[in-house]
Structure formats: C-alpha cells, structure tokens
Short mmCIF file of N, CA, C and O in Angstrom, two decimals:
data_model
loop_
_atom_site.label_atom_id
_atom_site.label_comp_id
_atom_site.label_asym_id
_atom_site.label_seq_id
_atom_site.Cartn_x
_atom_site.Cartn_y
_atom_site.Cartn_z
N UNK A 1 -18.70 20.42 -7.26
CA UNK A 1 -18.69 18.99 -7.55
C UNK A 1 -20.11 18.54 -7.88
O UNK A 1 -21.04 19.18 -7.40
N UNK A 2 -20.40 17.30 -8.80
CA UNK A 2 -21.58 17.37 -9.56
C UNK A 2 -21.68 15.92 -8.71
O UNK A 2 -21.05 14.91 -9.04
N UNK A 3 -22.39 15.97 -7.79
CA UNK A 3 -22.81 14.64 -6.64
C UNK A 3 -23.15 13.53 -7.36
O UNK A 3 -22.89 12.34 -7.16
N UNK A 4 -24.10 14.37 -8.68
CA UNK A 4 -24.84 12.89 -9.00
C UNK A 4 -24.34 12.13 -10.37
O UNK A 4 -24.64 11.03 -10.85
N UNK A 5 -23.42 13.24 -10.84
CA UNK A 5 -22.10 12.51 -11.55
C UNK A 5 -21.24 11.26 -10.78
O UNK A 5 -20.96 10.16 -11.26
N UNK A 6 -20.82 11.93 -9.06
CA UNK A 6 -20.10 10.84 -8.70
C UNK A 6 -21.04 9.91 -8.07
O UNK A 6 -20.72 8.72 -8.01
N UNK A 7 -22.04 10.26 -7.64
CA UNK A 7 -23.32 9.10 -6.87
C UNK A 7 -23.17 7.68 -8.27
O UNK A 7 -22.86 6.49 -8.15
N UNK A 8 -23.58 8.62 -9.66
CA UNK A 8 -23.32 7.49 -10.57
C UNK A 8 -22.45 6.32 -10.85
O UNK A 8 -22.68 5.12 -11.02
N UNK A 9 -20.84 7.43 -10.86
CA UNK A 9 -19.94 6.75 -11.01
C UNK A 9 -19.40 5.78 -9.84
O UNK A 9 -18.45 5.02 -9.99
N UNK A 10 -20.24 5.95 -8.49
CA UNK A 10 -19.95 4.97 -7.53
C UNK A 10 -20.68 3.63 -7.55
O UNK A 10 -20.24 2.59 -7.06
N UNK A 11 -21.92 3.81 -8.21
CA UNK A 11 -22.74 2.56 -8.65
C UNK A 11 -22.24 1.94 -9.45
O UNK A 11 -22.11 0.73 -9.28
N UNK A 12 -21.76 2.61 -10.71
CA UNK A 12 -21.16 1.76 -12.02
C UNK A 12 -19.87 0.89 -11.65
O UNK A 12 -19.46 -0.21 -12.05
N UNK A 13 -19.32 1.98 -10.57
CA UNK A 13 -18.07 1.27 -10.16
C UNK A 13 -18.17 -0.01 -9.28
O UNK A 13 -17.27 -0.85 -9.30
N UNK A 14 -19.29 -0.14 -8.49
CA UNK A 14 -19.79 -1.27 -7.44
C UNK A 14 -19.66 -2.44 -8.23
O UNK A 14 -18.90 -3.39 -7.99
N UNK A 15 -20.73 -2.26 -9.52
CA UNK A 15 -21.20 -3.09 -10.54
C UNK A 15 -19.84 -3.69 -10.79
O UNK A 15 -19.36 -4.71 -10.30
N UNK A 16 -19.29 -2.82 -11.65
CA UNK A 16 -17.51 -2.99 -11.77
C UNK A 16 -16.93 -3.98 -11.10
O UNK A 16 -16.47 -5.08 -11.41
N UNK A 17 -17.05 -3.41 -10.19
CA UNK A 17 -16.01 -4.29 -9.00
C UNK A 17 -16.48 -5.45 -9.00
O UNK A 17 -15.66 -6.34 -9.15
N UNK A 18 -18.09 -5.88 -8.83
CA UNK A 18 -18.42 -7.29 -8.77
C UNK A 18 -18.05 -8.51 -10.16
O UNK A 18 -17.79 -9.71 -10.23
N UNK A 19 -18.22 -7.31 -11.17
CA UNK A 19 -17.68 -7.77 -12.36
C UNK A 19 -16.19 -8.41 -12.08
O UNK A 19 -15.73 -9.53 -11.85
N UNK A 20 -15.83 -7.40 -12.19
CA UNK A 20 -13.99 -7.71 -11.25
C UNK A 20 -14.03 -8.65 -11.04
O UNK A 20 -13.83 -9.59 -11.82
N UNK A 21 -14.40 -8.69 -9.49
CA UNK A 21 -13.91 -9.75 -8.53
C UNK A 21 -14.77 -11.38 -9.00
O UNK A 21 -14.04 -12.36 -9.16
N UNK A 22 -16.02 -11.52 -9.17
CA UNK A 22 -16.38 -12.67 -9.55
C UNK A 22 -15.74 -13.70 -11.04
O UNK A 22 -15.88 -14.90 -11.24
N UNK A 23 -15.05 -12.65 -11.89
CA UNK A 23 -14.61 -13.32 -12.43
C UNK A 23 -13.22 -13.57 -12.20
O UNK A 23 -12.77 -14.68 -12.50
N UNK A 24 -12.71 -12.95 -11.85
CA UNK A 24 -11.38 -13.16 -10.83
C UNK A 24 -11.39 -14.42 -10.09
O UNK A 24 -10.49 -15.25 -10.19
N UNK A 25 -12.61 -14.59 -9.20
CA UNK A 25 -12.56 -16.15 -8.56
C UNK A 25 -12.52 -16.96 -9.19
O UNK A 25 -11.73 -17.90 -9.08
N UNK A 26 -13.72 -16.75 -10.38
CA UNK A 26 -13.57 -18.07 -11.44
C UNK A 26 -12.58 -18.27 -12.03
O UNK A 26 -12.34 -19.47 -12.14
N UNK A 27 -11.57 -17.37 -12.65
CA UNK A 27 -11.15 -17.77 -13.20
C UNK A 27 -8.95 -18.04 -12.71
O UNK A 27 -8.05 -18.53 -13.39
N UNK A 28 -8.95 -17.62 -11.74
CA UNK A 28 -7.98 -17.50 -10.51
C UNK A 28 -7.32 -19.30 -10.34
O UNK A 28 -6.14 -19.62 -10.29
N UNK A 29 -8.43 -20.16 -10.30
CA UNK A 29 -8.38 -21.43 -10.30
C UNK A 29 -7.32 -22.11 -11.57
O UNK A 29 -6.91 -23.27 -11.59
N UNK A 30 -7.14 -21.45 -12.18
CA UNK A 30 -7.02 -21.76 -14.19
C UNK A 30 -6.04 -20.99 -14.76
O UNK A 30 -5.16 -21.43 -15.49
N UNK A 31 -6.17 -19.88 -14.44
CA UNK A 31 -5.04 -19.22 -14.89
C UNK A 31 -3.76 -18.70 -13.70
O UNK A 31 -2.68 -18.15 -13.89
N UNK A 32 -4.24 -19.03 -12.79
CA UNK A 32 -3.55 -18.08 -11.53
C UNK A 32 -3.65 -16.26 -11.61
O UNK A 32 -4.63 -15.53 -11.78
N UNK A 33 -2.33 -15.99 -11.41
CA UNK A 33 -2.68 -14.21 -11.03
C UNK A 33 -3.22 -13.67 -12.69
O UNK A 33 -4.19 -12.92 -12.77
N UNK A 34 -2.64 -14.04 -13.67
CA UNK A 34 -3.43 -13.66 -14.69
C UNK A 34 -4.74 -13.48 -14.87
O UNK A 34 -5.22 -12.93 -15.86
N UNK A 35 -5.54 -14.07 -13.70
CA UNK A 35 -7.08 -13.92 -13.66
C UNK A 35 -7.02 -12.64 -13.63
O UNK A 35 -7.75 -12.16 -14.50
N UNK A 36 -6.23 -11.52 -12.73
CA UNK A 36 -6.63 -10.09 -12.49
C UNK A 36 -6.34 -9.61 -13.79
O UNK A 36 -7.27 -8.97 -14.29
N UNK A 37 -5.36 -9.72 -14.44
CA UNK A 37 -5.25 -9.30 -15.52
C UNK A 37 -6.67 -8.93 -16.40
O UNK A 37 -7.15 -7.82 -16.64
N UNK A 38 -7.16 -10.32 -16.79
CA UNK A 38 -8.67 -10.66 -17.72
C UNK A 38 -9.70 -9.71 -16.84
O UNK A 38 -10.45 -8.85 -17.29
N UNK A 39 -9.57 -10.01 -15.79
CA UNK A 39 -10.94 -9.48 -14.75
C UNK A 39 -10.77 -8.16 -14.60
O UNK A 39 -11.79 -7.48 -14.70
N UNK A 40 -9.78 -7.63 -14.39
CA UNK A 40 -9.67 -5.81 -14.32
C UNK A 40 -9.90 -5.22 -15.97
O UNK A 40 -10.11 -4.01 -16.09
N UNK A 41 -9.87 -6.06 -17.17
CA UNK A 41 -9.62 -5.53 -17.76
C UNK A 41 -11.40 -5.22 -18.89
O UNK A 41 -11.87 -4.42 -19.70
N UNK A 42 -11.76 -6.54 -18.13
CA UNK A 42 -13.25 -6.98 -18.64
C UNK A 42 -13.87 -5.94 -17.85
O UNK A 42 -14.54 -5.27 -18.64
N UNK A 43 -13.98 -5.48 -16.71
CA UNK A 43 -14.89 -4.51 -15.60
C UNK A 43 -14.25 -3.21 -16.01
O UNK A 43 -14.73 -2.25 -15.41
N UNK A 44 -13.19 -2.89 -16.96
CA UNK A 44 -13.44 -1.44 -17.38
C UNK A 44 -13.74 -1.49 -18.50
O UNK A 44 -14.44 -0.51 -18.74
N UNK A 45 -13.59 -2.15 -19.47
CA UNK A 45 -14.81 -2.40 -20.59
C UNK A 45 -16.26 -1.80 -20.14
O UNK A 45 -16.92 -0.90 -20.66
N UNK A 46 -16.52 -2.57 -19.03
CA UNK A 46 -18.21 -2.91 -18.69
C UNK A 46 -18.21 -1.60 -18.08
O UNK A 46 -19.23 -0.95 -18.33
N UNK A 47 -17.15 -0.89 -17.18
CA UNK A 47 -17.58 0.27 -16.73
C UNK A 47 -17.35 1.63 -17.55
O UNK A 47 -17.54 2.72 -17.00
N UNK A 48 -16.86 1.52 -19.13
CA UNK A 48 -16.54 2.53 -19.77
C UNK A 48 -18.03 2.55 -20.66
O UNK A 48 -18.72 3.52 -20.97
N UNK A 49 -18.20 1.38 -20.88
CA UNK A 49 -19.49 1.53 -21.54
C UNK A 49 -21.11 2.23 -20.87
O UNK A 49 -22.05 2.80 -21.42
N UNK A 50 -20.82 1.82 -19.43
CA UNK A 50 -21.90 2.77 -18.67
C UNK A 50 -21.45 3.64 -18.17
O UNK A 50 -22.22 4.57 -17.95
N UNK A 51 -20.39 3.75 -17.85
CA UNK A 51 -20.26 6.14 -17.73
C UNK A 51 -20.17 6.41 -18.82
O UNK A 51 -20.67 7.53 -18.87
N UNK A 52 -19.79 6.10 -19.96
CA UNK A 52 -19.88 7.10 -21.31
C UNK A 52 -21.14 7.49 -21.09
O UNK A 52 -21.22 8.68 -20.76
N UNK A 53 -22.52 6.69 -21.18
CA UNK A 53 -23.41 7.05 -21.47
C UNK A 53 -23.96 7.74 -19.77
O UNK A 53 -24.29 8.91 -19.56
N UNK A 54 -23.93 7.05 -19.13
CA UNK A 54 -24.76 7.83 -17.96
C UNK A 54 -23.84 8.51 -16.86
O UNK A 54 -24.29 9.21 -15.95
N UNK A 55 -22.60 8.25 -17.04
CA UNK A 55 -21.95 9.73 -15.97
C UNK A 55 -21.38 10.73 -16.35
O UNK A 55 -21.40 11.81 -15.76
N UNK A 56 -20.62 10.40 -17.67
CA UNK A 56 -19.60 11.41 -18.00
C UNK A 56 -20.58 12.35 -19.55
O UNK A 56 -20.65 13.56 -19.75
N UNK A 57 -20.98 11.61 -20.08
CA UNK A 57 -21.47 12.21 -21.26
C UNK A 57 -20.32 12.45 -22.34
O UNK A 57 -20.36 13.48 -23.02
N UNK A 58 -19.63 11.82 -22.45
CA UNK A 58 -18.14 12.05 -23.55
C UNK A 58 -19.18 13.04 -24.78
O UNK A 58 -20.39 13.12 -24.98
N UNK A 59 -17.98 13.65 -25.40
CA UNK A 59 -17.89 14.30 -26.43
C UNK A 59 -17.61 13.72 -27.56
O UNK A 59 -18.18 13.93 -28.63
N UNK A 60 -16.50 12.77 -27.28
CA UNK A 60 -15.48 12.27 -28.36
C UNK A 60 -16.52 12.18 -29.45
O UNK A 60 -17.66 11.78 -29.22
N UNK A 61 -16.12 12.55 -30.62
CA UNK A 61 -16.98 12.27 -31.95
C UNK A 61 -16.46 10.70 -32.09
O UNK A 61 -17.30 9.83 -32.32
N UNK A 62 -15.43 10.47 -31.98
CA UNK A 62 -14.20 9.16 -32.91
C UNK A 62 -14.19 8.10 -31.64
O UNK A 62 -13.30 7.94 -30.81
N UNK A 63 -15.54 7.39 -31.76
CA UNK A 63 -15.49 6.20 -29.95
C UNK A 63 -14.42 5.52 -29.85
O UNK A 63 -14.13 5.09 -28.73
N UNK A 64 -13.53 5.22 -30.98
CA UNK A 64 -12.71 4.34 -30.42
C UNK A 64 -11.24 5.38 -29.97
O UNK A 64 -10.32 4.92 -29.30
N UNK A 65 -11.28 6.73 -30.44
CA UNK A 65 -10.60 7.52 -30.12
C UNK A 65 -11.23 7.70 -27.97
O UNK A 65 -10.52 7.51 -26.98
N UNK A 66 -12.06 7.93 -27.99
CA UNK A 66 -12.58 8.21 -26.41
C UNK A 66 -12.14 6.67 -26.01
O UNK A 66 -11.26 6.44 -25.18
N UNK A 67 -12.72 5.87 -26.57
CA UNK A 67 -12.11 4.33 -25.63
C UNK A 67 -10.23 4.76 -25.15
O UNK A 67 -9.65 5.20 -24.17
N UNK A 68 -9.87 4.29 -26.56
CA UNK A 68 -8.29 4.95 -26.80
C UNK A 68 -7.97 5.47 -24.90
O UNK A 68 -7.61 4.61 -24.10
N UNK A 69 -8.15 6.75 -24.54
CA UNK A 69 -8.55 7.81 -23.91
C UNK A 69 -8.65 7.35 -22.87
O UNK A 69 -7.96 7.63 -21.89
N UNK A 70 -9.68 6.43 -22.95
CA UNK A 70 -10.50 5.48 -21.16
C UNK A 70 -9.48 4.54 -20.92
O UNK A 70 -9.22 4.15 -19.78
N UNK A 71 -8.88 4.15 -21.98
CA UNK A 71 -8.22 2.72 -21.60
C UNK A 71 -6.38 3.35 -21.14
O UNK A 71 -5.55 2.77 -20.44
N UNK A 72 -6.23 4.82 -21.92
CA UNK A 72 -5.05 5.23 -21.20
C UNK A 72 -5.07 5.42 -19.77
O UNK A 72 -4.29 4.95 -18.93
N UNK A 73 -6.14 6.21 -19.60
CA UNK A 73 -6.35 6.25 -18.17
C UNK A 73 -6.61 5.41 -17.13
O UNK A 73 -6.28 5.70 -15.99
N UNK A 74 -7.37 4.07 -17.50
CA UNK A 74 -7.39 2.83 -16.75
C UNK A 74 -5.99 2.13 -16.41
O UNK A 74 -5.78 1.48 -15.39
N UNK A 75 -5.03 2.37 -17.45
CA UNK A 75 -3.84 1.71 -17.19
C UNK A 75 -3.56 2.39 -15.56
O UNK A 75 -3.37 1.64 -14.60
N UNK A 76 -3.56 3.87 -15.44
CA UNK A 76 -2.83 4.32 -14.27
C UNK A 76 -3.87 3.92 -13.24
O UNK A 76 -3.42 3.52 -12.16
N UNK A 77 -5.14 3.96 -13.39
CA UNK A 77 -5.66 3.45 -12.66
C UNK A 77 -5.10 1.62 -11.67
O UNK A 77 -4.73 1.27 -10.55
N UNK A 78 -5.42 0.89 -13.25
CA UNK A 78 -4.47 -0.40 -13.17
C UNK A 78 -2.94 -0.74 -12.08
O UNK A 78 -2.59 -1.54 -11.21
N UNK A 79 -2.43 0.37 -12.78
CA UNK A 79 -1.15 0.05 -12.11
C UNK A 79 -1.37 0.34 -10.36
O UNK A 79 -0.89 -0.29 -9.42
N UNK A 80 -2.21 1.45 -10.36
CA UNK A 80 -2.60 1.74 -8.80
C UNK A 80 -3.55 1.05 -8.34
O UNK A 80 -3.77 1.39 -7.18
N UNK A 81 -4.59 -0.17 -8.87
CA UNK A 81 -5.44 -1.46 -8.47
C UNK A 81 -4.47 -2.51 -7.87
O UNK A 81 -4.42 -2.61 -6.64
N UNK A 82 -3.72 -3.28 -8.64
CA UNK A 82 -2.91 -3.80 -8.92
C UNK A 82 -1.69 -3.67 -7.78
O UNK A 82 -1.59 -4.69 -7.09
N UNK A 83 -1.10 -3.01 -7.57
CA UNK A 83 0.07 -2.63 -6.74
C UNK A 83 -0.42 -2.58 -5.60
O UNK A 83 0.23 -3.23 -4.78
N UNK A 84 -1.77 -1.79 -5.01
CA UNK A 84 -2.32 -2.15 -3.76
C UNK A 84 -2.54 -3.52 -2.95
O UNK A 84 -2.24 -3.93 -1.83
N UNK A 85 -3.44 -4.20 -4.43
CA UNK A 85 -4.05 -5.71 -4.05
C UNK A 85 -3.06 -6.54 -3.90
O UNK A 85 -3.26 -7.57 -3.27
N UNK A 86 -1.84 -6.28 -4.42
CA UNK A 86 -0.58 -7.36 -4.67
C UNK A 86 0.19 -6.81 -2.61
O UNK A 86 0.47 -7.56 -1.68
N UNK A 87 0.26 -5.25 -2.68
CA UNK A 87 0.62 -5.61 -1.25
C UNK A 87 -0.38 -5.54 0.00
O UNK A 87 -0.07 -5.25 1.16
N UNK A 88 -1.41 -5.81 -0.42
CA UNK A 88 -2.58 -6.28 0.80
C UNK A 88 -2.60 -8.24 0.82
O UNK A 88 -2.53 -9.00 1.78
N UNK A 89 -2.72 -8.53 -0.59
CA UNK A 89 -2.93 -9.60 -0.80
C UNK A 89 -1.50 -10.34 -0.29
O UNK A 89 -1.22 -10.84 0.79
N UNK A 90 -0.84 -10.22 -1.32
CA UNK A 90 0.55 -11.02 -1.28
C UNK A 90 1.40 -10.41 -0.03
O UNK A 90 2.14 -11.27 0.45
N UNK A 91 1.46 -9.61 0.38
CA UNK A 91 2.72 -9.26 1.05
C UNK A 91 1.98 -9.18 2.37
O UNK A 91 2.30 -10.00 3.23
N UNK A 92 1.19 -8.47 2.60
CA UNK A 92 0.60 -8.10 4.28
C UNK A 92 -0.34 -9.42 4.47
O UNK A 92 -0.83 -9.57 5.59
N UNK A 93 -0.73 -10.64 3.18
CA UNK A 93 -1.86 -11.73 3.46
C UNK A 93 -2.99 -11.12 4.13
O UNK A 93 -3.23 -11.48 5.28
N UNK A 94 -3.62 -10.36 3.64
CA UNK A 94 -4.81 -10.23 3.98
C UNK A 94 -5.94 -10.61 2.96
O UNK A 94 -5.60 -10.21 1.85
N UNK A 95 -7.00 -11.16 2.92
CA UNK A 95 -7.83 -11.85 2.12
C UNK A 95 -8.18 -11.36 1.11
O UNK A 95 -8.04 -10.15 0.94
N UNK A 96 -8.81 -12.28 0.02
CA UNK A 96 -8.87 -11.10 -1.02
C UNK A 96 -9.85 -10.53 -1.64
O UNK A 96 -9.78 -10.20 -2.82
N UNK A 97 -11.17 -10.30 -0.70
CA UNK A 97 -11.84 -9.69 -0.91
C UNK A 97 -11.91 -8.42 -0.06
O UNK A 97 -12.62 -7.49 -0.45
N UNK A 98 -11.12 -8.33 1.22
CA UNK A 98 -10.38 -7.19 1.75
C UNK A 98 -9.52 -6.58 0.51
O UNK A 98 -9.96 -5.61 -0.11
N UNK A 99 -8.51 -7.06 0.23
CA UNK A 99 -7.59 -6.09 -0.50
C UNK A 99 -8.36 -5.63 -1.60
O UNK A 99 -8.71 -4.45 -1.61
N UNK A 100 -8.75 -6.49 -2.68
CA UNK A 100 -9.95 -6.03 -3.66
C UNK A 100 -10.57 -4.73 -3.08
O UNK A 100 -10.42 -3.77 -3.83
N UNK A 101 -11.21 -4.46 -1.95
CA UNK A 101 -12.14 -3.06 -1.32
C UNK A 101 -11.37 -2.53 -1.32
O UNK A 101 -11.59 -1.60 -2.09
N UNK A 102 -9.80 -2.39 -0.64
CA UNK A 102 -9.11 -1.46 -0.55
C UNK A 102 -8.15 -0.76 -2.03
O UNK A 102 -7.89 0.38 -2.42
N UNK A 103 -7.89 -1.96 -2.47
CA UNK A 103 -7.49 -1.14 -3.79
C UNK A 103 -8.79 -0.93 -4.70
O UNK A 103 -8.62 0.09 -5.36
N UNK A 104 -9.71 -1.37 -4.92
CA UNK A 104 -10.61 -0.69 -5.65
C UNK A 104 -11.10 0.98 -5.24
O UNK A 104 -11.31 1.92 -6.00
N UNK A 105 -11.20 0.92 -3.77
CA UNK A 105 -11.02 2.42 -3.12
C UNK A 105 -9.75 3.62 -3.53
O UNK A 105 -9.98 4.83 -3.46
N UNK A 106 -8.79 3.20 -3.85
CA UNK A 106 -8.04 4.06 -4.05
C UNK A 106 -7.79 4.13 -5.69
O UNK A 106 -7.13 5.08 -6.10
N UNK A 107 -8.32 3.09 -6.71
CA UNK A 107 -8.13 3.39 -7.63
C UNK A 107 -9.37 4.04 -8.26
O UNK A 107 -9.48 4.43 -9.42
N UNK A 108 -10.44 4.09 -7.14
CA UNK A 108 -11.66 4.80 -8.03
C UNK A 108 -11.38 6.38 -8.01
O UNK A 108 -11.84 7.31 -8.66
N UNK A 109 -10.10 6.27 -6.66
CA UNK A 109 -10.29 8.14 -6.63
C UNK A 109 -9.39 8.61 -7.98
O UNK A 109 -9.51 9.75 -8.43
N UNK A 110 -8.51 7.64 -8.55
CA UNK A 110 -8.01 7.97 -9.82
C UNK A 110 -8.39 8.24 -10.65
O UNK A 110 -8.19 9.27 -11.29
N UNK A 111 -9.28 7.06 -10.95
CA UNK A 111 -10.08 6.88 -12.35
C UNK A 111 -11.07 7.84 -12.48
O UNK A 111 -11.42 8.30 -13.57
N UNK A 112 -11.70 8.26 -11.04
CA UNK A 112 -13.51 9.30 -11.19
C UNK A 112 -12.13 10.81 -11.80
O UNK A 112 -12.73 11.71 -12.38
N UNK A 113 -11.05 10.97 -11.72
CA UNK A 113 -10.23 12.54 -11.47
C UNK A 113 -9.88 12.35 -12.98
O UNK A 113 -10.42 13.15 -13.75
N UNK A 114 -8.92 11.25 -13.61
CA UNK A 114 -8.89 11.16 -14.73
C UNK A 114 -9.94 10.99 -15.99
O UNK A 114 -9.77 11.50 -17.09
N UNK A 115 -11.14 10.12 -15.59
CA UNK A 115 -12.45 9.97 -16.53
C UNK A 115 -13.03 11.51 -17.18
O UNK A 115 -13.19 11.97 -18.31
N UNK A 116 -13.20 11.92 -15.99
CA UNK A 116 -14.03 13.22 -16.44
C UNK A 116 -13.04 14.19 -16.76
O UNK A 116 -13.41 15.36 -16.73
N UNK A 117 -11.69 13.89 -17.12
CA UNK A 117 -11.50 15.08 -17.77
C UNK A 117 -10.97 14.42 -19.40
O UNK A 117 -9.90 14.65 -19.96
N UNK A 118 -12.12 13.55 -19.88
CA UNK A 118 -11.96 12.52 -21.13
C UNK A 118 -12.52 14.00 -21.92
O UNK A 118 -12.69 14.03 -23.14
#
C-alpha cells in the first residue's frame, strides 16, 4: 500500500468534505435535501481535480474520458454517502454533521478502492 498516495487522498478528501458540507448548509435553507445533491456533486468535481493531479496520477490520454470514469465511480460512492447520511440523519436523527463523518467515512473507503484503479 502506497501511504502517501492514501495520506494524500485523505487530505483532498477532508478538503472535500468541507467543500461538501459548507455548501450543503448554505444551501439546505433554499433548496432542502437537494442541497446534497449540488454539494456532493460540487466536492467531487473539486476532489477529482486534485487527485488526478496529486494522488492518483491518471493516465487517461481523453480527460473527459477519465472524468467520464471518476464520475462513474462517484455515483457508487454517492449512492453509499447518501444512504448512510439519510439513515443517520433522517431515520436514527442524529445531527448532521455526525452523519456527514460517518458516511463520508465509509464512502471514502469506496471511492480511495475504486479511484485508483481509474
């Protein structure tokens, strides 16, 4: 295991997450749950653009073919963000910057297993 591949991808992902979640608050007010929608979808933007370059090192010649690629794999990620926070949040009521940690925890172990094999 390449430590400082995942040391990276745990920073980018922090970043991520704050990305995430702050616009999630803002915008939660306005749109309701559709905020996660915009906000999960804006923080893998922001986090595909810094592991391409500093964790994973993609190959892809064709970027929007490797995006293509990142964004298949974010979906499963997604669906496993998403499904956590909905039963931490909504169903067990626990706050939501608790559930946010906890599903962001289990969807990073997805995303770091699926990314690197872009």
């Amino acid at each position: 295991m390449d430590y400082r591949k995942v040391s990276r991808f745990i920073f980018i992902g922090g970043l991520a997450f704050l990305v995430d979640y702050f616009i999630f608050k803002f915008l939660h007010p306005y749109v309701g749950v559709s905020a996660r929608i915009i906000s999960f979808l804006t923080a893998a933007f922001f986090s595909w653009s810094l592991n391409r370059r500093f964790t994973f090192e993609f190959q892809e010649r064709n970027i929007f073919m490797e995006f293509v690629k990142y964004l298949s794999s974010s979906k499963i990620a997604y669906v496993t963000n998403v499904s956590i926070f909905y039963v931490f949040f909504s169903v067990v009521g626990m706050k939501a910057l608790f559930s946010y940690i906890v599903a962001t925890g289990f969807s990073a172990l997805v995303s770091y297993n699926l990314y690197r094999r872009i």
